[in-house]
mmCIF file of C-alpha atoms in Angstrom:
data_model
loop_
_atom_site.group_PDB
_atom_site.id
_atom_site.type_symbol
_atom_site.label_atom_id
_atom_site.label_comp_id
_atom_site.label_asym_id
_atom_site.label_seq_id
_atom_site.Cartn_x
_atom_site.Cartn_y
_atom_site.Cartn_z
ATOM 1 C CA UNK A 1 29.506 -122.552 117.305
ATOM 2 C CA UNK A 2 27.375 -124.817 119.475
ATOM 3 C CA UNK A 3 24.616 -126.872 117.838
ATOM 4 C CA UNK A 4 21.039 -125.708 118.243
ATOM 5 C CA UNK A 5 19.377 -127.357 121.268
ATOM 6 C CA UNK A 6 16.973 -130.178 120.462
ATOM 7 C CA UNK A 7 14.139 -128.392 122.269
ATOM 8 C CA UNK A 8 14.542 -125.316 120.047
ATOM 9 C CA UNK A 9 14.563 -127.478 116.931
ATOM 10 C CA UNK A 10 11.396 -129.228 118.112
ATOM 11 C CA UNK A 11 9.680 -125.900 118.810
ATOM 12 C CA UNK A 12 10.707 -124.559 115.405
ATOM 13 C CA UNK A 13 9.302 -127.628 113.699
ATOM 14 C CA UNK A 14 6.005 -127.350 115.594
ATOM 15 C CA UNK A 15 5.833 -123.668 114.706
ATOM 16 C CA UNK A 16 6.441 -124.424 111.028
ATOM 17 C CA UNK A 17 3.757 -127.126 111.070
ATOM 18 C CA UNK A 18 1.365 -124.713 112.746
ATOM 19 C CA UNK A 19 2.060 -122.081 110.071
ATOM 20 C CA UNK A 20 1.631 -124.646 107.300
ATOM 21 C CA UNK A 21 -1.725 -125.894 108.587
ATOM 22 C CA UNK A 22 -2.866 -122.310 109.130
ATOM 23 C CA UNK A 23 -1.931 -121.229 105.592
ATOM 24 C CA UNK A 24 -3.394 -124.306 103.901
ATOM 25 C CA UNK A 25 -6.716 -123.967 105.708
ATOM 26 C CA UNK A 26 -6.528 -127.128 107.819
ATOM 27 C CA UNK A 27 -7.765 -125.442 110.980
ATOM 28 C CA UNK A 28 -10.622 -123.837 109.078
ATOM 29 C CA UNK A 29 -11.507 -127.253 107.660
ATOM 30 C CA UNK A 30 -11.537 -128.856 111.125
ATOM 31 C CA UNK A 31 -13.622 -126.016 112.541
ATOM 32 C CA UNK A 32 -16.063 -126.280 109.637
ATOM 33 C CA UNK A 33 -16.238 -130.079 109.972
ATOM 34 C CA UNK A 34 -16.961 -129.866 113.692
ATOM 35 C CA UNK A 35 -19.634 -127.242 113.042
ATOM 36 C CA UNK A 36 -21.228 -129.407 110.368
ATOM 37 C CA UNK A 37 -20.997 -132.484 112.578
ATOM 38 C CA UNK A 38 -22.723 -130.902 115.569
ATOM 39 C CA UNK A 39 -25.989 -130.245 113.716
ATOM 40 C CA UNK A 40 -26.435 -133.836 112.399
ATOM 41 C CA UNK A 41 -25.582 -135.239 115.838
ATOM 42 C CA UNK A 42 -28.130 -132.984 117.550
ATOM 43 C CA UNK A 43 -30.745 -133.800 114.891
ATOM 44 C CA UNK A 44 -29.974 -137.500 115.288
ATOM 45 C CA UNK A 45 -30.357 -137.374 119.080
ATOM 46 C CA UNK A 46 -33.566 -135.314 118.933
ATOM 47 C CA UNK A 47 -35.000 -137.619 116.245
ATOM 48 C CA UNK A 48 -34.195 -140.671 118.345
ATOM 49 C CA UNK A 49 -35.865 -139.095 121.369
ATOM 50 C CA UNK A 50 -39.010 -138.193 119.400
ATOM 51 C CA UNK A 51 -39.236 -141.640 117.805
ATOM 52 C CA UNK A 52 -38.600 -143.286 121.176
ATOM 53 C CA UNK A 53 -41.238 -141.128 122.894
ATOM 54 C CA UNK A 54 -44.014 -141.209 120.301
ATOM 55 C CA UNK A 55 -43.426 -143.977 117.758
ATOM 56 C CA UNK A 56 -41.534 -146.981 119.062
ATOM 57 C CA UNK A 57 -39.771 -147.918 122.256
ATOM 58 C CA UNK A 58 -36.121 -148.448 121.359
ATOM 59 C CA UNK A 59 -35.612 -150.677 124.356
ATOM 60 C CA UNK A 60 -38.196 -153.046 122.915
ATOM 61 C CA UNK A 61 -36.820 -152.627 119.381
ATOM 62 C CA UNK A 62 -33.212 -153.446 120.213
ATOM 63 C CA UNK A 63 -34.283 -156.199 122.571
ATOM 64 C CA UNK A 64 -36.248 -157.677 119.673
ATOM 65 C CA UNK A 65 -33.235 -157.324 117.361
ATOM 66 C CA UNK A 66 -30.915 -159.002 119.853
ATOM 67 C CA UNK A 67 -33.323 -161.937 120.232
ATOM 68 C CA UNK A 68 -34.156 -162.212 116.514
ATOM 69 C CA UNK A 69 -30.721 -161.821 114.949
ATOM 70 C CA UNK A 70 -27.445 -163.270 116.131
ATOM 71 C CA UNK A 71 -24.675 -160.864 117.151
ATOM 72 C CA UNK A 72 -22.526 -162.331 114.370
ATOM 73 C CA UNK A 73 -25.114 -161.311 111.756
ATOM 74 C CA UNK A 74 -25.376 -157.768 113.120
ATOM 75 C CA UNK A 75 -21.600 -157.387 113.377
ATOM 76 C CA UNK A 76 -21.207 -158.717 109.829
ATOM 77 C CA UNK A 77 -23.618 -156.102 108.476
ATOM 78 C CA UNK A 78 -21.735 -153.404 110.372
ATOM 79 C CA UNK A 79 -18.350 -154.606 109.096
ATOM 80 C CA UNK A 80 -19.606 -154.585 105.508
ATOM 81 C CA UNK A 81 -20.944 -151.059 105.966
ATOM 82 C CA UNK A 82 -17.686 -149.777 107.455
ATOM 83 C CA UNK A 83 -15.680 -151.365 104.627
ATOM 84 C CA UNK A 84 -17.900 -149.915 101.884
ATOM 85 C CA UNK A 85 -18.330 -146.150 102.250
ATOM 86 C CA UNK A 86 -19.895 -146.242 105.728
ATOM 87 C CA UNK A 87 -23.439 -146.683 104.458
ATOM 88 C CA UNK A 88 -25.065 -147.169 107.900
ATOM 89 C CA UNK A 89 -24.419 -144.665 110.748
ATOM 90 C CA UNK A 90 -22.288 -146.346 113.453
ATOM 91 C CA UNK A 91 -24.454 -144.674 116.118
ATOM 92 C CA UNK A 92 -27.238 -147.179 115.401
ATOM 93 C CA UNK A 93 -24.909 -150.059 116.245
ATOM 94 C CA UNK A 94 -23.578 -148.271 119.335
ATOM 95 C CA UNK A 95 -27.188 -148.005 120.549
ATOM 96 C CA UNK A 96 -27.617 -151.720 119.829
ATOM 97 C CA UNK A 97 -24.484 -152.550 121.839
ATOM 98 C CA UNK A 98 -26.002 -150.691 124.797
ATOM 99 C CA UNK A 99 -28.888 -153.192 124.857
ATOM 100 C CA UNK A 100 -26.715 -156.297 124.874
ATOM 101 C CA UNK A 101 -25.725 -158.161 128.026
ATOM 102 C CA UNK A 102 -22.078 -157.125 127.614
ATOM 103 C CA UNK A 103 -22.080 -153.567 126.172
ATOM 104 C CA UNK A 104 -18.332 -153.000 126.626
ATOM 105 C CA UNK A 105 -17.472 -156.194 124.757
ATOM 106 C CA UNK A 106 -19.702 -155.425 121.773
ATOM 107 C CA UNK A 107 -18.690 -151.778 121.707
ATOM 108 C CA UNK A 108 -15.045 -152.883 121.539
ATOM 109 C CA UNK A 109 -15.898 -155.317 118.748
ATOM 110 C CA UNK A 110 -17.662 -152.531 116.834
ATOM 111 C CA UNK A 111 -14.638 -150.262 117.202
ATOM 112 C CA UNK A 112 -12.284 -153.047 116.086
ATOM 113 C CA UNK A 113 -14.479 -153.872 113.077
ATOM 114 C CA UNK A 114 -14.688 -150.203 112.103
ATOM 115 C CA UNK A 115 -10.899 -149.937 112.317
ATOM 116 C CA UNK A 116 -10.515 -153.146 110.273
ATOM 117 C CA UNK A 117 -13.077 -151.917 107.744
ATOM 118 C CA UNK A 118 -10.996 -148.778 107.309
ATOM 119 C CA UNK A 119 -7.934 -150.924 106.589
ATOM 120 C CA UNK A 120 -9.876 -152.810 103.926
ATOM 121 C CA UNK A 121 -10.960 -149.475 102.424
ATOM 122 C CA UNK A 122 -7.330 -148.354 102.437
ATOM 123 C CA UNK A 123 -6.302 -151.404 100.403
ATOM 124 C CA UNK A 124 -9.277 -150.907 98.093
ATOM 125 C CA UNK A 125 -7.783 -147.491 97.400
ATOM 126 C CA UNK A 126 -4.350 -149.028 96.844
ATOM 127 C CA UNK A 127 -5.873 -151.531 94.427
ATOM 128 C CA UNK A 128 -7.770 -148.834 92.540
ATOM 129 C CA UNK A 129 -4.523 -146.853 92.168
ATOM 130 C CA UNK A 130 -3.240 -149.708 89.986
ATOM 131 C CA UNK A 131 -6.236 -149.457 87.618
ATOM 132 C CA UNK A 132 -5.709 -146.230 85.620
ATOM 133 C CA UNK A 133 -9.253 -145.903 84.255
ATOM 134 C CA UNK A 134 -10.957 -146.509 87.613
ATOM 135 C CA UNK A 135 -8.329 -144.406 89.414
ATOM 136 C CA UNK A 136 -8.940 -141.373 87.212
ATOM 137 C CA UNK A 137 -12.708 -141.704 87.636
ATOM 138 C CA UNK A 138 -12.561 -142.002 91.419
ATOM 139 C CA UNK A 139 -9.921 -139.308 91.745
ATOM 140 C CA UNK A 140 -12.387 -136.910 90.137
ATOM 141 C CA UNK A 141 -15.295 -138.178 92.243
ATOM 142 C CA UNK A 142 -13.245 -138.005 95.452
ATOM 143 C CA UNK A 143 -11.221 -134.953 94.438
ATOM 144 C CA UNK A 144 -11.849 -133.116 97.701
ATOM 145 C CA UNK A 145 -10.779 -136.037 99.913
ATOM 146 C CA UNK A 146 -7.720 -136.854 97.762
ATOM 147 C CA UNK A 147 -6.625 -133.218 97.675
ATOM 148 C CA UNK A 148 -6.937 -132.860 101.446
ATOM 149 C CA UNK A 149 -5.089 -136.126 102.138
ATOM 150 C CA UNK A 150 -2.229 -134.917 99.929
ATOM 151 C CA UNK A 151 -2.104 -131.606 101.771
ATOM 152 C CA UNK A 152 -2.640 -132.708 105.362
ATOM 153 C CA UNK A 153 -1.937 -136.429 105.445
ATOM 154 C CA UNK A 154 -2.240 -137.904 108.919
ATOM 155 C CA UNK A 155 -4.193 -135.016 110.385
ATOM 156 C CA UNK A 156 -7.054 -135.651 107.977
ATOM 157 C CA UNK A 157 -7.049 -139.329 108.955
ATOM 158 C CA UNK A 158 -7.333 -138.199 112.584
ATOM 159 C CA UNK A 159 -10.324 -136.018 111.658
ATOM 160 C CA UNK A 160 -11.900 -138.876 109.685
ATOM 161 C CA UNK A 161 -11.414 -141.262 112.600
ATOM 162 C CA UNK A 162 -12.938 -138.944 115.202
ATOM 163 C CA UNK A 163 -15.652 -136.955 113.449
ATOM 164 C CA UNK A 164 -18.873 -138.099 111.726
ATOM 165 C CA UNK A 165 -17.143 -138.138 108.336
ATOM 166 C CA UNK A 166 -17.282 -141.516 106.535
ATOM 167 C CA UNK A 167 -13.991 -143.081 107.660
ATOM 168 C CA UNK A 168 -14.117 -145.398 104.671
ATOM 169 C CA UNK A 169 -13.872 -142.468 102.215
ATOM 170 C CA UNK A 170 -10.875 -141.022 104.032
ATOM 171 C CA UNK A 171 -9.255 -144.478 104.056
ATOM 172 C CA UNK A 172 -9.841 -145.035 100.333
ATOM 173 C CA UNK A 173 -8.356 -141.602 99.609
ATOM 174 C CA UNK A 174 -5.311 -142.491 101.730
ATOM 175 C CA UNK A 175 -4.908 -145.694 99.740
ATOM 176 C CA UNK A 176 -5.285 -143.886 96.420
ATOM 177 C CA UNK A 177 -2.289 -141.662 97.146
ATOM 178 C CA UNK A 178 -0.456 -144.596 98.782
ATOM 179 C CA UNK A 179 -0.156 -142.823 102.114
ATOM 180 C CA UNK A 180 2.319 -144.520 104.459
ATOM 181 C CA UNK A 181 0.506 -147.572 105.841
ATOM 182 C CA UNK A 182 2.218 -147.574 109.248
ATOM 183 C CA UNK A 183 1.204 -143.978 109.843
ATOM 184 C CA UNK A 184 -2.317 -144.751 108.638
ATOM 185 C CA UNK A 185 -2.600 -147.597 111.181
ATOM 186 C CA UNK A 186 -1.342 -145.329 113.965
ATOM 187 C CA UNK A 187 -3.693 -142.411 113.279
ATOM 188 C CA UNK A 188 -6.595 -144.744 112.575
ATOM 189 C CA UNK A 189 -6.442 -146.068 116.165
ATOM 190 C CA UNK A 190 -8.357 -142.935 117.171
ATOM 191 C CA UNK A 191 -11.380 -144.725 115.733
ATOM 192 C CA UNK A 192 -11.560 -146.548 119.085
ATOM 193 C CA UNK A 193 -11.652 -143.196 120.901
ATOM 194 C CA UNK A 194 -14.622 -142.096 118.788
ATOM 195 C CA UNK A 195 -16.677 -145.175 119.633
ATOM 196 C CA UNK A 196 -15.998 -145.040 123.359
ATOM 197 C CA UNK A 197 -16.567 -141.286 123.476
ATOM 198 C CA UNK A 198 -19.882 -141.495 121.622
ATOM 199 C CA UNK A 199 -20.956 -144.404 123.796
ATOM 200 C CA UNK A 200 -20.326 -142.427 126.971
ATOM 201 C CA UNK A 201 -21.541 -138.965 125.893
ATOM 202 C CA UNK A 202 -24.568 -139.862 123.749
ATOM 203 C CA UNK A 203 -25.768 -143.283 124.894
ATOM 204 C CA UNK A 204 -24.388 -143.557 128.443
ATOM 205 C CA UNK A 205 -23.301 -147.098 127.657
ATOM 206 C CA UNK A 206 -21.059 -147.464 130.685
#
């Protein structure tokens, strides 16, 4: 009896993965997340346009910020935000990068800092996993994220990297369950795609 061709094995595995993600609700989750993300993005863009048109000129605002504060200070604030629950929307910093003399450079730095902040969040999760009392508390608080990471692993990290979901929370959850670090680093690289995509589609940075 001849062995099963590699191509057939690969197709069977993909089919099984597809069935698994269908049954566990992953596709529904992604669809719901995209639907929820679209509204905040539209609201954010419309709000920016209204504020820009009737309240304050963002060109003047970001020009003032770039002349008042050093890039290192702004990047430091962003890095801290991305390492601690994503407190400030990255879109604000993408808009700032557009007003600098070298938008591509600062956009790349923002993406790299966001990626690095996620790594720090991952290790925060790993550290918390070694503290039983704190671990139990956070596992309850982040039950939804932890549950989804356990079910879907890398695919949820992909979603967290690409969509307007706090990447830091997804990273902490990955650390809590001690998700494979090499795979986390690989999937997390899509964070760069998110920044460049948003820069092109929303802010026309390039």
